[in-house]
C-alpha positions as MATLAB code, in Angstrom:
seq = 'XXXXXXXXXXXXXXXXXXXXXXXXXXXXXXXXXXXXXXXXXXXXXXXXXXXXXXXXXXXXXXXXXXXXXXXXXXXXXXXXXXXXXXXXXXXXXXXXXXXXXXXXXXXXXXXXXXXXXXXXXXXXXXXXXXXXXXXXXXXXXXXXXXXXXXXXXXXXXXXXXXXXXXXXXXXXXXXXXXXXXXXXXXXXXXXXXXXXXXXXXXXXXXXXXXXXXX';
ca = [
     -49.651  -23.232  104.285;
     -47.905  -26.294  103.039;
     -44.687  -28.789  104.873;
     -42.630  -29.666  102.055;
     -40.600  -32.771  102.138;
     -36.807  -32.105  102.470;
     -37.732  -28.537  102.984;
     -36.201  -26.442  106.795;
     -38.639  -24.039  106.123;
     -41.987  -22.674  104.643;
     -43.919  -19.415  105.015;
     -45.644  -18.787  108.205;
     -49.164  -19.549  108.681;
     -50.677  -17.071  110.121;
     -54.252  -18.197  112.228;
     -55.677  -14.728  113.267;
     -59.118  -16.283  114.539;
     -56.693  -18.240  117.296;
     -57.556  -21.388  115.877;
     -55.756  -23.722  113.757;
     -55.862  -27.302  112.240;
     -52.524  -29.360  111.593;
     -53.472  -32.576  108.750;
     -50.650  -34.844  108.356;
     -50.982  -37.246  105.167;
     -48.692  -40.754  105.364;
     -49.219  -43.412  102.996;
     -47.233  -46.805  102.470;
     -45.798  -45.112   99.138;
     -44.315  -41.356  100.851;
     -43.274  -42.756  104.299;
     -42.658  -39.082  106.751;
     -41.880  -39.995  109.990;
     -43.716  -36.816  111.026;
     -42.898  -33.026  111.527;
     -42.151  -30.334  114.228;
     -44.439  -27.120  114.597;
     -42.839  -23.855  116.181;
     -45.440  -21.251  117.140;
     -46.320  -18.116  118.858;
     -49.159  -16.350  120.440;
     -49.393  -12.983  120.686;
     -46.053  -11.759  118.272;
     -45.895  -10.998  114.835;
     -45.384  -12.778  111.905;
     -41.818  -12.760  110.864;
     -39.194  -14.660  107.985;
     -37.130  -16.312  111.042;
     -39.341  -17.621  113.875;
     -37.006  -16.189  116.400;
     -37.531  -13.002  115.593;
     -40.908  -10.560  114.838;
     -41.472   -8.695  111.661;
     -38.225  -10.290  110.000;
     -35.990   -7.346  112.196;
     -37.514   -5.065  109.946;
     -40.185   -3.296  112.185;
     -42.265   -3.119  115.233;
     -44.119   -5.539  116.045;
     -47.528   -3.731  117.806;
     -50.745   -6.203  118.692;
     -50.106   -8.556  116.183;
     -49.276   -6.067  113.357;
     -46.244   -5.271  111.905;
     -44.971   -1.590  111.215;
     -42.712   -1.693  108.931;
     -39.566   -0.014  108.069;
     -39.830    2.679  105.598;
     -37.810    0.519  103.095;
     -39.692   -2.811  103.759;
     -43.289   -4.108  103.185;
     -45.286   -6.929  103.667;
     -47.138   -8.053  106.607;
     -43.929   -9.473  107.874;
     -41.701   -6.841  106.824;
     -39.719   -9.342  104.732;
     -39.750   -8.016  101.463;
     -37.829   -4.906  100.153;
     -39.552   -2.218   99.012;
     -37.348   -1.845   96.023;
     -35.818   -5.213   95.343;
     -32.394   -4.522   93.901;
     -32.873   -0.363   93.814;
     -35.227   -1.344   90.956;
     -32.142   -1.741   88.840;
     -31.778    1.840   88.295;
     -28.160    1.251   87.440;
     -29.024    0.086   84.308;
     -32.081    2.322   83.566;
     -34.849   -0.279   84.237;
     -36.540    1.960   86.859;
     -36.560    3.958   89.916;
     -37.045    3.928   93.636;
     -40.771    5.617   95.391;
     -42.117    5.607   98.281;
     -44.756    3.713   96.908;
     -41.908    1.051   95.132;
     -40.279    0.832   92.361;
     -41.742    2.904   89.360;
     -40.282    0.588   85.720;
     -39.710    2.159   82.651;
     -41.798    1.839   79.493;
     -39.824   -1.689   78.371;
     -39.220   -3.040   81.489;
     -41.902   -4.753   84.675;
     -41.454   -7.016   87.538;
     -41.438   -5.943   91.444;
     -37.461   -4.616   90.438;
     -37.967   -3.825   86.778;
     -35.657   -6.444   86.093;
     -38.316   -7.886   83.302;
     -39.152   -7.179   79.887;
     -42.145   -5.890   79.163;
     -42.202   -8.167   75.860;
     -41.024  -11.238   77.763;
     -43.597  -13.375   79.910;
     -43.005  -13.872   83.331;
     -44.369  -14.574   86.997;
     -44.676  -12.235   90.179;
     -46.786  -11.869   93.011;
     -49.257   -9.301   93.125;
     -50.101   -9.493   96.447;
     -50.647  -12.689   98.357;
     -52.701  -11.472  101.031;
     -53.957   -7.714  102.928;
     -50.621   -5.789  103.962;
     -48.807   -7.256  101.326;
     -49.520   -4.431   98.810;
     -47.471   -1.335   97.539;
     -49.496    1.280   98.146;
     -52.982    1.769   99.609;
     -55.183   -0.294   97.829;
     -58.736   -1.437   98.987;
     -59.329   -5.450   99.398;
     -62.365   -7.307   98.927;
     -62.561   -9.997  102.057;
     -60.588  -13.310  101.898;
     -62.983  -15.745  100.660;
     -62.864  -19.954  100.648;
     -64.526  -21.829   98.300;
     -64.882  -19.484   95.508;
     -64.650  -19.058   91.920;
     -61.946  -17.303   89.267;
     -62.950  -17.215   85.773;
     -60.687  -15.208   83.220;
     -62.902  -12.284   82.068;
     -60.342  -11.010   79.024;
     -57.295   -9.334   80.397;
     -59.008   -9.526   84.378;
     -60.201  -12.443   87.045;
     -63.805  -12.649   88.389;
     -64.150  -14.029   91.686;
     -67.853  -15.340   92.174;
     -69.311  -16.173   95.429;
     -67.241  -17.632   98.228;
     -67.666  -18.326  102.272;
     -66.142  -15.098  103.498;
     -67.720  -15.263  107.067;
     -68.648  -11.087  106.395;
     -71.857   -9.594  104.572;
     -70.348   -8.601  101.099;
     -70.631   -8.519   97.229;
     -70.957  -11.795   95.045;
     -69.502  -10.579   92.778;
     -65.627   -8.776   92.650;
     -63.374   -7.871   89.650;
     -59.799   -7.888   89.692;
     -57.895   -5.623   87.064;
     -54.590   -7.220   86.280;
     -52.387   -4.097   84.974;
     -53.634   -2.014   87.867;
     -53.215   -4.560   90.613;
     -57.244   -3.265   92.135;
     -60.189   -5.419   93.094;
     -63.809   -3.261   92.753;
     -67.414   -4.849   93.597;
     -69.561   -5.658   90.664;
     -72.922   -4.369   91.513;
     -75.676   -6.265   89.353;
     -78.997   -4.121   88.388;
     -81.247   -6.735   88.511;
     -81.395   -9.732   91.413;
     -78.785  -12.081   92.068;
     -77.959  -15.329   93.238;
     -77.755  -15.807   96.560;
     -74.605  -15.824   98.149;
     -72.993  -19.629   97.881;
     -69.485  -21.637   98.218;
     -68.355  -24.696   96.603;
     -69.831  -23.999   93.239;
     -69.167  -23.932   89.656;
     -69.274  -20.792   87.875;
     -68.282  -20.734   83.578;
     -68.612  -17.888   81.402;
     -70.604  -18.350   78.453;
     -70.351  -15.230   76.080;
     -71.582  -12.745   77.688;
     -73.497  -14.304   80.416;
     -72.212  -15.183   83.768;
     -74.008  -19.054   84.657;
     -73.407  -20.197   88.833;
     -74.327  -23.852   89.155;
     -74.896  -25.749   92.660;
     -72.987  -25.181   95.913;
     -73.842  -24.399  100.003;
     -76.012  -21.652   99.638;
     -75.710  -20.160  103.292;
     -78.407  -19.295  105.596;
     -79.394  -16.876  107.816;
     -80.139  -19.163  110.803;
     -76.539  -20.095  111.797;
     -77.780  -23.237  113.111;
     -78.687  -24.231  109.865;
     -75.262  -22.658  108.124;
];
């Protein structure tokens, strides 16, 4: 998470191992006087800090059940932003979100397939539409473009998983890329290019299976 300056309010940070560390940056250049920190143990996270699951669900051990027309592990956004613009023929409402027509995209359909544009595909687990499976949230890792998808390479994901993950960009799915042949061994804080049609990993904190030693 991030304070802005001038800003009331920023998406919740959500610590789920029960720990979390506050860094507050001043210089003689950006004077801030400092900042004030509302939390909660034990709720849900929510859009308004007074309430859980943004009124939008039930809030049970820490997870959000959602509404049937909102998603999101906060219940805060709609599952079909706007009715998906059916009104004008850019799409229609399922229970999985909206489903666009051939010319149109965008979490309401409101885009053009032909025009570029930004939305989130997810930003984190529970944030999906539909079921789809997750590789674990990783620090210190990689992205390369790989054509039209993302690699991620290597990362410090505190769990015993692949090295390697693909993400496919028109189908919105992650999937474990399996090498045939050894490979390295498993690593954060590196650099990672691709160079035709080799993947090269250079340097980082290769970890280690005493966890004295990390």
């Amino acid at each position: 998470g991030v304070l802005m300056r001038d800003s009331t309010w920023t998406r919740q940070v959500i610590a789920r191992s029960g720990v979390a560390l506050l860094h507050f940056f001043s210089d003689d250049a950006y004077a801030m006087e400092g900042f004030n920190v509302t939390y909660a143990a034990y709720s849900c996270p929510s859009d308004d800090h007074r309430t859980n699951c943004s009124n939008h669900g039930e809030c049970e051990d820490g997870t959000c059940r959602c509404e049937n027309d909102w998603i999101g592990v906060a219940c805060d956004q709609a599952l079909c932003p706007d009715n998906c613009n059916a009104a004008y023929g850019a799409g229609a409402c399922t229970p999985t979100g909206c489903v666009c027509t051939p010319s149109r995209t965008g979490a309401d359909c409101s885009q053009e397939v032909s025009a570029a544009g930004w939305g989130w595909a997810w930003r984190e687990a529970g944030e999906a539409r539909g079921e789809k499976a997750l590789p674990p949230p990783a620090a210190g890792h990689v992205l390369l473009n790989y054509g039209e998808d993302l690699l991620r390479v290597g990362g410090e994901t505190f769990s015993d998983t692949e090295f390697l993950y693909r993400y496919n960009t028109s189908e919105q799915t992650w999937s474990p890329v399996v090498t045939s042949t050894p490979a390295p061994a498993a690593r954060l804080a590196h650099s990672a290019i691709l160079y035709k049609n080799e993947l090269i990993v250079y340097g980082g904190v290769v970890a280690h299976l005493d966890p004295e030693r990390g």
